[in-house]
Amino acid sequence: MTSSDVLQTTSDVLQTTSDVLQTTSSDVLQTTSSDVLQTSSSDVAHHTLRGFLTLFDRQLWRHLVDVFTLQFLLSLPMIMCRTNFGILLHEKYGTTRVTNGYITSGTAVLGVAAGFQIGKVVKSYDNDVPRLYLHCSVLLAVCLLGIVYSPNLVVLLAFVAVLGVSSAIARVCSRQLLLARCHADEIGGVTGLSATVTSVSRMTAPLLAGVAMDVAFEGPEILGVGLTLMAVGVMYRNPPAYDHGHVSQHEKTE
């Protein structure tokens, strides 16, 4: 065998070895990366499921179900009133669509303005959020009843203005009660559950408003008064707790 043959054979061996190493390394990298991705995705899914199931641990529902119930009972009347409000203004007071738009926009502006003053209102109650929540709920019932029996448009607008302010304060009170009684790692989940309760109310309210309007023209408002008084009764009998120390005490027990 000549030297050229030896060199050619050596070159072939090196090329074959290089191909084997390249194939092996690509297979190993592909297998490792797929295993890592699969493991990571399974870990993320397990962590997400575990985080979701944590919402139902630690007796979470026992601490928050009353607030969710109140939120549902108080959001239904407001949504039913908004669903029927334009028809009520047009049929009862002969307003135009432009006037209805101005009234709706003015109510929204009042609600936004009230939001900037909620801190002062809470301080005037000595941070007694449950008592403020109860008073706002009573005011909601009074305003809805006033809308039903208003003798003219001016009186109705006065009740609508107070209704917008009191509903804005009531929403903040409900959210404050939820955040004060849940743990730091549960705030996102509890906020999502609160949004779900509101979404269920938005889905249910138009159906209830339509059925109530078939019974009486002011049926949605009258039904709203009944639901609000039901919430007031629940709060009066079992006042929702507002405990800032709930988180720290529970975390200490763990």
PDB file of C-alpha atoms in Angstrom:
ATOM      1  CA  MET A   1       0.000   0.000   0.000  1.00  0.00           C
ATOM      2  CA  THR A   2       1.372   3.316  -1.012  1.00  0.00           C
ATOM      3  CA  SER A   3       1.452   6.461   1.095  1.00  0.00           C
ATOM      4  CA  SER A   4      -1.294   8.035  -0.993  1.00  0.00           C
ATOM      5  CA  ASP A   5      -3.560   5.053  -0.256  1.00  0.00           C
ATOM      6  CA  VAL A   6      -2.816   5.352   3.436  1.00  0.00           C
ATOM      7  CA  LEU A   7      -3.646   9.050   3.388  1.00  0.00           C
ATOM      8  CA  GLN A   8      -6.876   8.400   1.471  1.00  0.00           C
ATOM      9  CA  THR A   9      -7.911   5.667   3.916  1.00  0.00           C
ATOM     10  CA  THR A  10      -7.136   7.898   6.895  1.00  0.00           C
ATOM     11  CA  SER A  11      -9.155  10.727   5.325  1.00  0.00           C
ATOM     12  CA  ASP A  12     -12.127   8.400   4.811  1.00  0.00           C
ATOM     13  CA  VAL A  13     -11.943   7.218   8.422  1.00  0.00           C
ATOM     14  CA  LEU A  14     -11.816  10.785   9.720  1.00  0.00           C
ATOM     15  CA  GLN A  15     -14.764  11.804   7.521  1.00  0.00           C
ATOM     16  CA  THR A  16     -16.796   8.810   8.732  1.00  0.00           C
ATOM     17  CA  THR A  17     -15.931   9.616  12.364  1.00  0.00           C
ATOM     18  CA  SER A  18     -16.935  13.244  11.807  1.00  0.00           C
ATOM     19  CA  ASP A  19     -20.285  12.205  10.319  1.00  0.00           C
ATOM     20  CA  VAL A  20     -20.965   9.851  13.223  1.00  0.00           C
ATOM     21  CA  LEU A  21     -20.096  12.514  15.793  1.00  0.00           C
ATOM     22  CA  GLN A  22     -22.254  15.110  14.033  1.00  0.00           C
ATOM     23  CA  THR A  23     -25.233  12.759  13.829  1.00  0.00           C
ATOM     24  CA  THR A  24     -24.833  11.710  17.456  1.00  0.00           C
ATOM     25  CA  SER A  25     -24.513  15.258  18.736  1.00  0.00           C
ATOM     26  CA  SER A  26     -27.575  16.441  16.779  1.00  0.00           C
ATOM     27  CA  ASP A  27     -29.639  13.533  18.095  1.00  0.00           C
ATOM     28  CA  VAL A  28     -28.497  14.176  21.642  1.00  0.00           C
ATOM     29  CA  LEU A  29     -29.202  17.912  21.392  1.00  0.00           C
ATOM     30  CA  GLN A  30     -32.624  17.313  19.853  1.00  0.00           C
ATOM     31  CA  THR A  31     -33.534  14.744  22.484  1.00  0.00           C
ATOM     32  CA  THR A  32     -32.234  16.918  25.318  1.00  0.00           C
ATOM     33  CA  SER A  33     -33.986  20.067  24.092  1.00  0.00           C
ATOM     34  CA  SER A  34     -37.285  18.225  23.585  1.00  0.00           C
ATOM     35  CA  ASP A  35     -36.994  16.700  27.046  1.00  0.00           C
ATOM     36  CA  VAL A  36     -36.192  20.097  28.554  1.00  0.00           C
ATOM     37  CA  LEU A  37     -39.090  21.780  26.760  1.00  0.00           C
ATOM     38  CA  GLN A  38     -41.459  18.993  27.725  1.00  0.00           C
ATOM     39  CA  THR A  39     -40.288  19.128  31.328  1.00  0.00           C
ATOM     40  CA  SER A  40     -40.554  22.924  31.419  1.00  0.00           C
ATOM     41  CA  SER A  41     -44.048  22.910  29.932  1.00  0.00           C
ATOM     42  CA  SER A  42     -45.175  20.204  32.354  1.00  0.00           C
ATOM     43  CA  ASP A  43     -43.672  22.155  35.255  1.00  0.00           C
ATOM     44  CA  VAL A  44     -45.428  25.349  34.131  1.00  0.00           C
ATOM     45  CA  ALA A  45     -48.732  23.519  33.710  1.00  0.00           C
ATOM     46  CA  HIS A  46     -48.318  21.869  37.095  1.00  0.00           C
ATOM     47  CA  HIS A  47     -47.464  25.214  38.713  1.00  0.00           C
ATOM     48  CA  THR A  48     -50.454  26.918  37.043  1.00  0.00           C
ATOM     49  CA  LEU A  49     -52.856  24.165  38.074  1.00  0.00           C
ATOM     50  CA  ARG A  50     -51.407  24.161  41.548  1.00  0.00           C
ATOM     51  CA  GLY A  51     -51.821  27.934  41.761  1.00  0.00           C
ATOM     52  CA  PHE A  52     -55.429  27.660  40.592  1.00  0.00           C
ATOM     53  CA  LEU A  53     -56.244  24.926  43.072  1.00  0.00           C
ATOM     54  CA  THR A  54     -54.660  27.027  45.819  1.00  0.00           C
ATOM     55  CA  LEU A  55     -57.579  29.425  45.450  1.00  0.00           C
ATOM     56  CA  PHE A  56     -59.855  26.744  46.861  1.00  0.00           C
ATOM     57  CA  ASP A  57     -57.531  25.886  49.730  1.00  0.00           C
ATOM     58  CA  ARG A  58     -57.126  27.625  53.075  1.00  0.00           C
ATOM     59  CA  GLN A  59     -60.879  27.858  53.439  1.00  0.00           C
ATOM     60  CA  LEU A  60     -60.905  30.691  50.894  1.00  0.00           C
ATOM     61  CA  TRP A  61     -64.576  30.378  50.056  1.00  0.00           C
ATOM     62  CA  ARG A  62     -65.553  30.460  53.704  1.00  0.00           C
ATOM     63  CA  HIS A  63     -63.877  33.855  53.993  1.00  0.00           C
ATOM     64  CA  LEU A  64     -65.039  35.378  50.702  1.00  0.00           C
ATOM     65  CA  VAL A  65     -68.346  33.816  49.671  1.00  0.00           C
ATOM     66  CA  ASP A  66     -70.343  36.473  51.535  1.00  0.00           C
ATOM     67  CA  VAL A  67     -68.592  39.296  49.665  1.00  0.00           C
ATOM     68  CA  PHE A  68     -69.131  37.576  46.313  1.00  0.00           C
ATOM     69  CA  THR A  69     -72.809  37.094  47.161  1.00  0.00           C
ATOM     70  CA  LEU A  70     -73.209  40.771  48.022  1.00  0.00           C
ATOM     71  CA  GLN A  71     -71.372  41.772  44.869  1.00  0.00           C
ATOM     72  CA  PHE A  72     -73.735  39.663  42.770  1.00  0.00           C
ATOM     73  CA  LEU A  73     -76.881  40.955  44.487  1.00  0.00           C
ATOM     74  CA  LEU A  74     -75.810  44.602  44.161  1.00  0.00           C
ATOM     75  CA  SER A  75     -74.464  44.456  40.605  1.00  0.00           C
ATOM     76  CA  LEU A  76     -77.661  42.944  39.197  1.00  0.00           C
ATOM     77  CA  PRO A  77     -79.888  45.987  40.022  1.00  0.00           C
ATOM     78  CA  MET A  78     -77.412  48.459  38.541  1.00  0.00           C
ATOM     79  CA  ILE A  79     -77.047  46.526  35.286  1.00  0.00           C
ATOM     80  CA  MET A  80     -80.820  46.020  35.003  1.00  0.00           C
ATOM     81  CA  CYS A  81     -81.373  49.733  35.578  1.00  0.00           C
ATOM     82  CA  ARG A  82     -78.888  50.648  32.840  1.00  0.00           C
ATOM     83  CA  THR A  83     -80.463  48.143  30.456  1.00  0.00           C
ATOM     84  CA  ASN A  84     -83.906  49.680  30.884  1.00  0.00           C
ATOM     85  CA  PHE A  85     -82.933  53.294  31.529  1.00  0.00           C
ATOM     86  CA  GLY A  86     -83.133  54.662  27.990  1.00  0.00           C
ATOM     87  CA  ILE A  87     -86.541  53.105  27.387  1.00  0.00           C
ATOM     88  CA  LEU A  88     -87.766  54.396  30.740  1.00  0.00           C
ATOM     89  CA  LEU A  89     -86.715  57.978  29.949  1.00  0.00           C
ATOM     90  CA  HIS A  90     -88.239  57.932  26.479  1.00  0.00           C
ATOM     91  CA  GLU A  91     -91.546  56.324  27.362  1.00  0.00           C
ATOM     92  CA  LYS A  92     -92.163  58.029  30.689  1.00  0.00           C
ATOM     93  CA  TYR A  93     -90.695  61.503  30.116  1.00  0.00           C
ATOM     94  CA  GLY A  94     -90.555  61.789  26.318  1.00  0.00           C
ATOM     95  CA  THR A  95     -86.811  62.423  26.124  1.00  0.00           C
ATOM     96  CA  THR A  96     -84.824  62.143  22.925  1.00  0.00           C
ATOM     97  CA  ARG A  97     -81.819  59.943  22.279  1.00  0.00           C
ATOM     98  CA  VAL A  98     -79.515  62.946  22.549  1.00  0.00           C
ATOM     99  CA  THR A  99     -80.939  63.818  25.962  1.00  0.00           C
ATOM    100  CA  ASN A 100     -80.566  60.218  27.073  1.00  0.00           C
ATOM    101  CA  GLY A 101     -76.922  60.297  25.984  1.00  0.00           C
ATOM    102  CA  TYR A 102     -76.269  63.476  27.959  1.00  0.00           C
ATOM    103  CA  ILE A 103     -77.884  61.989  31.055  1.00  0.00           C
ATOM    104  CA  THR A 104     -75.902  58.759  30.774  1.00  0.00           C
ATOM    105  CA  SER A 105     -72.642  60.642  30.222  1.00  0.00           C
ATOM    106  CA  GLY A 106     -73.345  62.965  33.145  1.00  0.00           C
ATOM    107  CA  THR A 107     -73.975  59.993  35.416  1.00  0.00           C
ATOM    108  CA  ALA A 108     -70.667  58.438  34.350  1.00  0.00           C
ATOM    109  CA  VAL A 109     -68.812  61.693  35.018  1.00  0.00           C
ATOM    110  CA  LEU A 110     -70.336  61.889  38.491  1.00  0.00           C
ATOM    111  CA  GLY A 111     -69.200  58.339  39.189  1.00  0.00           C
ATOM    112  CA  VAL A 112     -65.644  59.169  38.116  1.00  0.00           C
ATOM    113  CA  ALA A 113     -65.642  62.342  40.228  1.00  0.00           C
ATOM    114  CA  ALA A 114     -66.914  60.364  43.209  1.00  0.00           C
ATOM    115  CA  GLY A 115     -64.044  57.927  42.777  1.00  0.00           C
ATOM    116  CA  PHE A 116     -61.535  60.669  43.572  1.00  0.00           C
ATOM    117  CA  GLN A 117     -63.332  61.429  46.843  1.00  0.00           C
ATOM    118  CA  ILE A 118     -63.802  57.878  48.095  1.00  0.00           C
ATOM    119  CA  GLY A 119     -60.692  58.071  50.259  1.00  0.00           C
ATOM    120  CA  LYS A 120     -62.109  61.046  52.139  1.00  0.00           C
ATOM    121  CA  VAL A 121     -65.464  59.289  52.518  1.00  0.00           C
ATOM    122  CA  VAL A 122     -63.777  56.196  53.982  1.00  0.00           C
ATOM    123  CA  LYS A 123     -61.786  58.354  56.398  1.00  0.00           C
ATOM    124  CA  SER A 124     -64.995  60.070  57.510  1.00  0.00           C
ATOM    125  CA  TYR A 125     -66.255  56.589  58.431  1.00  0.00           C
ATOM    126  CA  ASP A 126     -63.050  55.884  60.398  1.00  0.00           C
ATOM    127  CA  ASN A 127     -62.112  53.213  57.826  1.00  0.00           C
ATOM    128  CA  ASP A 128     -65.255  51.252  58.705  1.00  0.00           C
ATOM    129  CA  VAL A 129     -65.731  49.846  55.208  1.00  0.00           C
ATOM    130  CA  PRO A 130     -68.552  47.383  56.087  1.00  0.00           C
ATOM    131  CA  ARG A 131     -70.665  50.184  57.571  1.00  0.00           C
ATOM    132  CA  LEU A 132     -70.031  52.375  54.527  1.00  0.00           C
ATOM    133  CA  TYR A 133     -70.939  49.428  52.274  1.00  0.00           C
ATOM    134  CA  LEU A 134     -74.213  48.976  54.158  1.00  0.00           C
ATOM    135  CA  HIS A 135     -75.130  52.655  53.928  1.00  0.00           C
ATOM    136  CA  CYS A 136     -74.339  52.774  50.213  1.00  0.00           C
ATOM    137  CA  SER A 137     -76.518  49.718  49.653  1.00  0.00           C
ATOM    138  CA  VAL A 138     -79.430  51.356  51.475  1.00  0.00           C
ATOM    139  CA  LEU A 139     -78.896  54.471  49.379  1.00  0.00           C
ATOM    140  CA  LEU A 140     -78.966  52.349  46.224  1.00  0.00           C
ATOM    141  CA  ALA A 141     -82.345  50.936  47.180  1.00  0.00           C
ATOM    142  CA  VAL A 142     -83.716  54.409  47.952  1.00  0.00           C
ATOM    143  CA  CYS A 143     -82.466  55.780  44.624  1.00  0.00           C
ATOM    144  CA  LEU A 144     -83.938  52.911  42.629  1.00  0.00           C
ATOM    145  CA  LEU A 145     -87.265  53.398  44.392  1.00  0.00           C
ATOM    146  CA  GLY A 146     -87.051  57.132  43.690  1.00  0.00           C
ATOM    147  CA  ILE A 147     -86.460  56.451  39.989  1.00  0.00           C
ATOM    148  CA  VAL A 148     -89.646  54.385  39.880  1.00  0.00           C
ATOM    149  CA  TYR A 149     -91.838  57.005  41.550  1.00  0.00           C
ATOM    150  CA  SER A 150     -90.218  60.254  40.333  1.00  0.00           C
ATOM    151  CA  PRO A 151     -92.968  62.800  39.469  1.00  0.00           C
ATOM    152  CA  ASN A 152     -90.830  64.595  36.872  1.00  0.00           C
ATOM    153  CA  LEU A 153     -87.501  64.439  35.065  1.00  0.00           C
ATOM    154  CA  VAL A 154     -85.700  66.819  37.455  1.00  0.00           C
ATOM    155  CA  VAL A 155     -86.403  64.634  40.475  1.00  0.00           C
ATOM    156  CA  LEU A 156     -85.388  61.548  38.513  1.00  0.00           C
ATOM    157  CA  LEU A 157     -82.071  63.130  37.556  1.00  0.00           C
ATOM    158  CA  ALA A 158     -81.387  63.916  41.221  1.00  0.00           C
ATOM    159  CA  PHE A 159     -81.909  60.260  42.144  1.00  0.00           C
ATOM    160  CA  VAL A 160     -79.810  59.115  39.177  1.00  0.00           C
ATOM    161  CA  ALA A 161     -76.936  61.367  40.265  1.00  0.00           C
ATOM    162  CA  VAL A 162     -76.978  59.988  43.805  1.00  0.00           C
ATOM    163  CA  LEU A 163     -77.280  56.470  42.382  1.00  0.00           C
ATOM    164  CA  GLY A 164     -74.114  56.923  40.313  1.00  0.00           C
ATOM    165  CA  VAL A 165     -72.120  58.191  43.286  1.00  0.00           C
ATOM    166  CA  SER A 166     -73.337  55.526  45.708  1.00  0.00           C
ATOM    167  CA  SER A 167     -72.760  52.691  43.229  1.00  0.00           C
ATOM    168  CA  ALA A 168     -69.178  53.866  42.647  1.00  0.00           C
ATOM    169  CA  ILE A 169     -68.496  53.874  46.383  1.00  0.00           C
ATOM    170  CA  ALA A 170     -70.151  50.459  46.787  1.00  0.00           C
ATOM    171  CA  ARG A 171     -67.894  48.943  44.110  1.00  0.00           C
ATOM    172  CA  VAL A 172     -64.801  50.236  45.876  1.00  0.00           C
ATOM    173  CA  CYS A 173     -66.043  48.898  49.215  1.00  0.00           C
ATOM    174  CA  SER A 174     -66.607  45.454  47.717  1.00  0.00           C
ATOM    175  CA  ARG A 175     -63.130  45.385  46.191  1.00  0.00           C
ATOM    176  CA  GLN A 176     -61.568  46.625  49.426  1.00  0.00           C
ATOM    177  CA  LEU A 177     -63.265  43.879  51.435  1.00  0.00           C
ATOM    178  CA  LEU A 178     -61.951  41.246  49.038  1.00  0.00           C
ATOM    179  CA  LEU A 179     -58.382  42.508  49.067  1.00  0.00           C
ATOM    180  CA  ALA A 180     -58.333  42.919  52.842  1.00  0.00           C
ATOM    181  CA  ARG A 181     -59.358  39.298  53.441  1.00  0.00           C
ATOM    182  CA  CYS A 182     -57.248  37.418  50.906  1.00  0.00           C
ATOM    183  CA  HIS A 183     -53.552  36.545  50.913  1.00  0.00           C
ATOM    184  CA  ALA A 184     -50.905  38.264  48.841  1.00  0.00           C
ATOM    185  CA  ASP A 185     -50.496  35.243  46.548  1.00  0.00           C
ATOM    186  CA  GLU A 186     -54.267  35.043  46.011  1.00  0.00           C
ATOM    187  CA  ILE A 187     -54.953  38.638  44.950  1.00  0.00           C
ATOM    188  CA  GLY A 188     -54.787  37.879  41.217  1.00  0.00           C
ATOM    189  CA  GLY A 189     -57.064  34.856  41.462  1.00  0.00           C
ATOM    190  CA  VAL A 190     -59.546  36.578  43.750  1.00  0.00           C
ATOM    191  CA  THR A 191     -59.678  39.592  41.427  1.00  0.00           C
ATOM    192  CA  GLY A 192     -60.393  37.238  38.526  1.00  0.00           C
ATOM    193  CA  LEU A 193     -63.163  35.536  40.471  1.00  0.00           C
ATOM    194  CA  SER A 194     -64.635  38.942  41.277  1.00  0.00           C
ATOM    195  CA  ALA A 195     -64.632  39.818  37.578  1.00  0.00           C
ATOM    196  CA  THR A 196     -66.304  36.478  36.861  1.00  0.00           C
ATOM    197  CA  VAL A 197     -69.100  37.265  39.330  1.00  0.00           C
ATOM    198  CA  THR A 198     -69.639  40.617  37.602  1.00  0.00           C
ATOM    199  CA  SER A 199     -69.670  38.900  34.193  1.00  0.00           C
ATOM    200  CA  VAL A 200     -72.322  36.463  35.396  1.00  0.00           C
ATOM    201  CA  SER A 201     -74.369  39.440  36.571  1.00  0.00           C
ATOM    202  CA  ARG A 202     -74.017  41.104  33.171  1.00  0.00           C
ATOM    203  CA  MET A 203     -75.160  37.906  31.509  1.00  0.00           C
ATOM    204  CA  THR A 204     -78.140  37.395  33.825  1.00  0.00           C
ATOM    205  CA  ALA A 205     -79.353  40.989  34.215  1.00  0.00           C
ATOM    206  CA  PRO A 206     -80.751  41.552  30.671  1.00  0.00           C
ATOM    207  CA  LEU A 207     -82.817  38.373  30.909  1.00  0.00           C
ATOM    208  CA  LEU A 208     -84.215  39.332  34.313  1.00  0.00           C
ATOM    209  CA  ALA A 209     -84.863  42.895  33.111  1.00  0.00           C
ATOM    210  CA  GLY A 210     -86.808  41.644  30.087  1.00  0.00           C
ATOM    211  CA  VAL A 211     -88.933  39.289  32.158  1.00  0.00           C
ATOM    212  CA  ALA A 212     -89.588  41.986  34.772  1.00  0.00           C
ATOM    213  CA  MET A 213     -90.538  44.524  32.097  1.00  0.00           C
ATOM    214  CA  ASP A 214     -93.123  42.091  30.725  1.00  0.00           C
ATOM    215  CA  VAL A 215     -94.733  42.094  34.167  1.00  0.00           C
ATOM    216  CA  ALA A 216     -94.550  45.884  34.743  1.00  0.00           C
ATOM    217  CA  PHE A 217     -92.958  48.802  32.925  1.00  0.00           C
ATOM    218  CA  GLU A 218     -90.851  49.711  35.980  1.00  0.00           C
ATOM    219  CA  GLY A 219     -90.337  46.003  36.732  1.00  0.00           C
ATOM    220  CA  PRO A 220     -86.507  46.028  36.440  1.00  0.00           C
ATOM    221  CA  GLU A 221     -86.195  48.877  38.944  1.00  0.00           C
ATOM    222  CA  ILE A 222     -88.680  47.283  41.338  1.00  0.00           C
ATOM    223  CA  LEU A 223     -86.857  43.949  41.096  1.00  0.00           C
ATOM    224  CA  GLY A 224     -83.607  45.831  41.668  1.00  0.00           C
ATOM    225  CA  VAL A 225     -85.025  47.344  44.851  1.00  0.00           C
ATOM    226  CA  GLY A 226     -85.899  43.865  46.075  1.00  0.00           C
ATOM    227  CA  LEU A 227     -82.426  42.485  45.324  1.00  0.00           C
ATOM    228  CA  THR A 228     -80.749  45.469  46.970  1.00  0.00           C
ATOM    229  CA  LEU A 229     -82.891  45.114  50.091  1.00  0.00           C
ATOM    230  CA  MET A 230     -81.967  41.440  50.152  1.00  0.00           C
ATOM    231  CA  ALA A 231     -78.288  42.405  50.143  1.00  0.00           C
ATOM    232  CA  VAL A 232     -78.953  44.960  52.887  1.00  0.00           C
ATOM    233  CA  GLY A 233     -80.623  42.262  54.970  1.00  0.00           C
ATOM    234  CA  VAL A 234     -77.648  39.943  54.505  1.00  0.00           C
ATOM    235  CA  MET A 235     -75.215  42.678  55.540  1.00  0.00           C
ATOM    236  CA  TYR A 236     -77.323  43.710  58.517  1.00  0.00           C
ATOM    237  CA  ARG A 237     -77.656  40.166  59.801  1.00  0.00           C
ATOM    238  CA  ASN A 238     -74.073  39.075  59.030  1.00  0.00           C
ATOM    239  CA  PRO A 239     -71.846  42.152  58.583  1.00  0.00           C
ATOM    240  CA  PRO A 240     -68.889  41.337  56.311  1.00  0.00           C
ATOM    241  CA  ALA A 241     -65.633  41.255  58.229  1.00  0.00           C
ATOM    242  CA  TYR A 242     -62.924  43.727  57.333  1.00  0.00           C
ATOM    243  CA  ASP A 243     -59.759  42.261  58.827  1.00  0.00           C
ATOM    244  CA  HIS A 244     -56.365  43.651  57.816  1.00  0.00           C
ATOM    245  CA  GLY A 245     -54.638  41.125  60.088  1.00  0.00           C
ATOM    246  CA  HIS A 246     -56.169  38.108  58.402  1.00  0.00           C
ATOM    247  CA  VAL A 247     -53.197  37.621  56.046  1.00  0.00           C
ATOM    248  CA  SER A 248     -50.461  37.844  58.631  1.00  0.00           C
ATOM    249  CA  GLN A 249     -52.286  35.645  61.130  1.00  0.00           C
ATOM    250  CA  HIS A 250     -52.907  32.964  58.525  1.00  0.00           C
ATOM    251  CA  GLU A 251     -49.363  33.051  57.244  1.00  0.00           C
ATOM    252  CA  LYS A 252     -48.068  32.713  60.804  1.00  0.00           C
ATOM    253  CA  THR A 253     -50.145  29.572  61.338  1.00  0.00           C
ATOM    254  CA  GLU A 254     -48.549  28.055  58.252  1.00  0.00           C
TER     255      GLU A 254
END
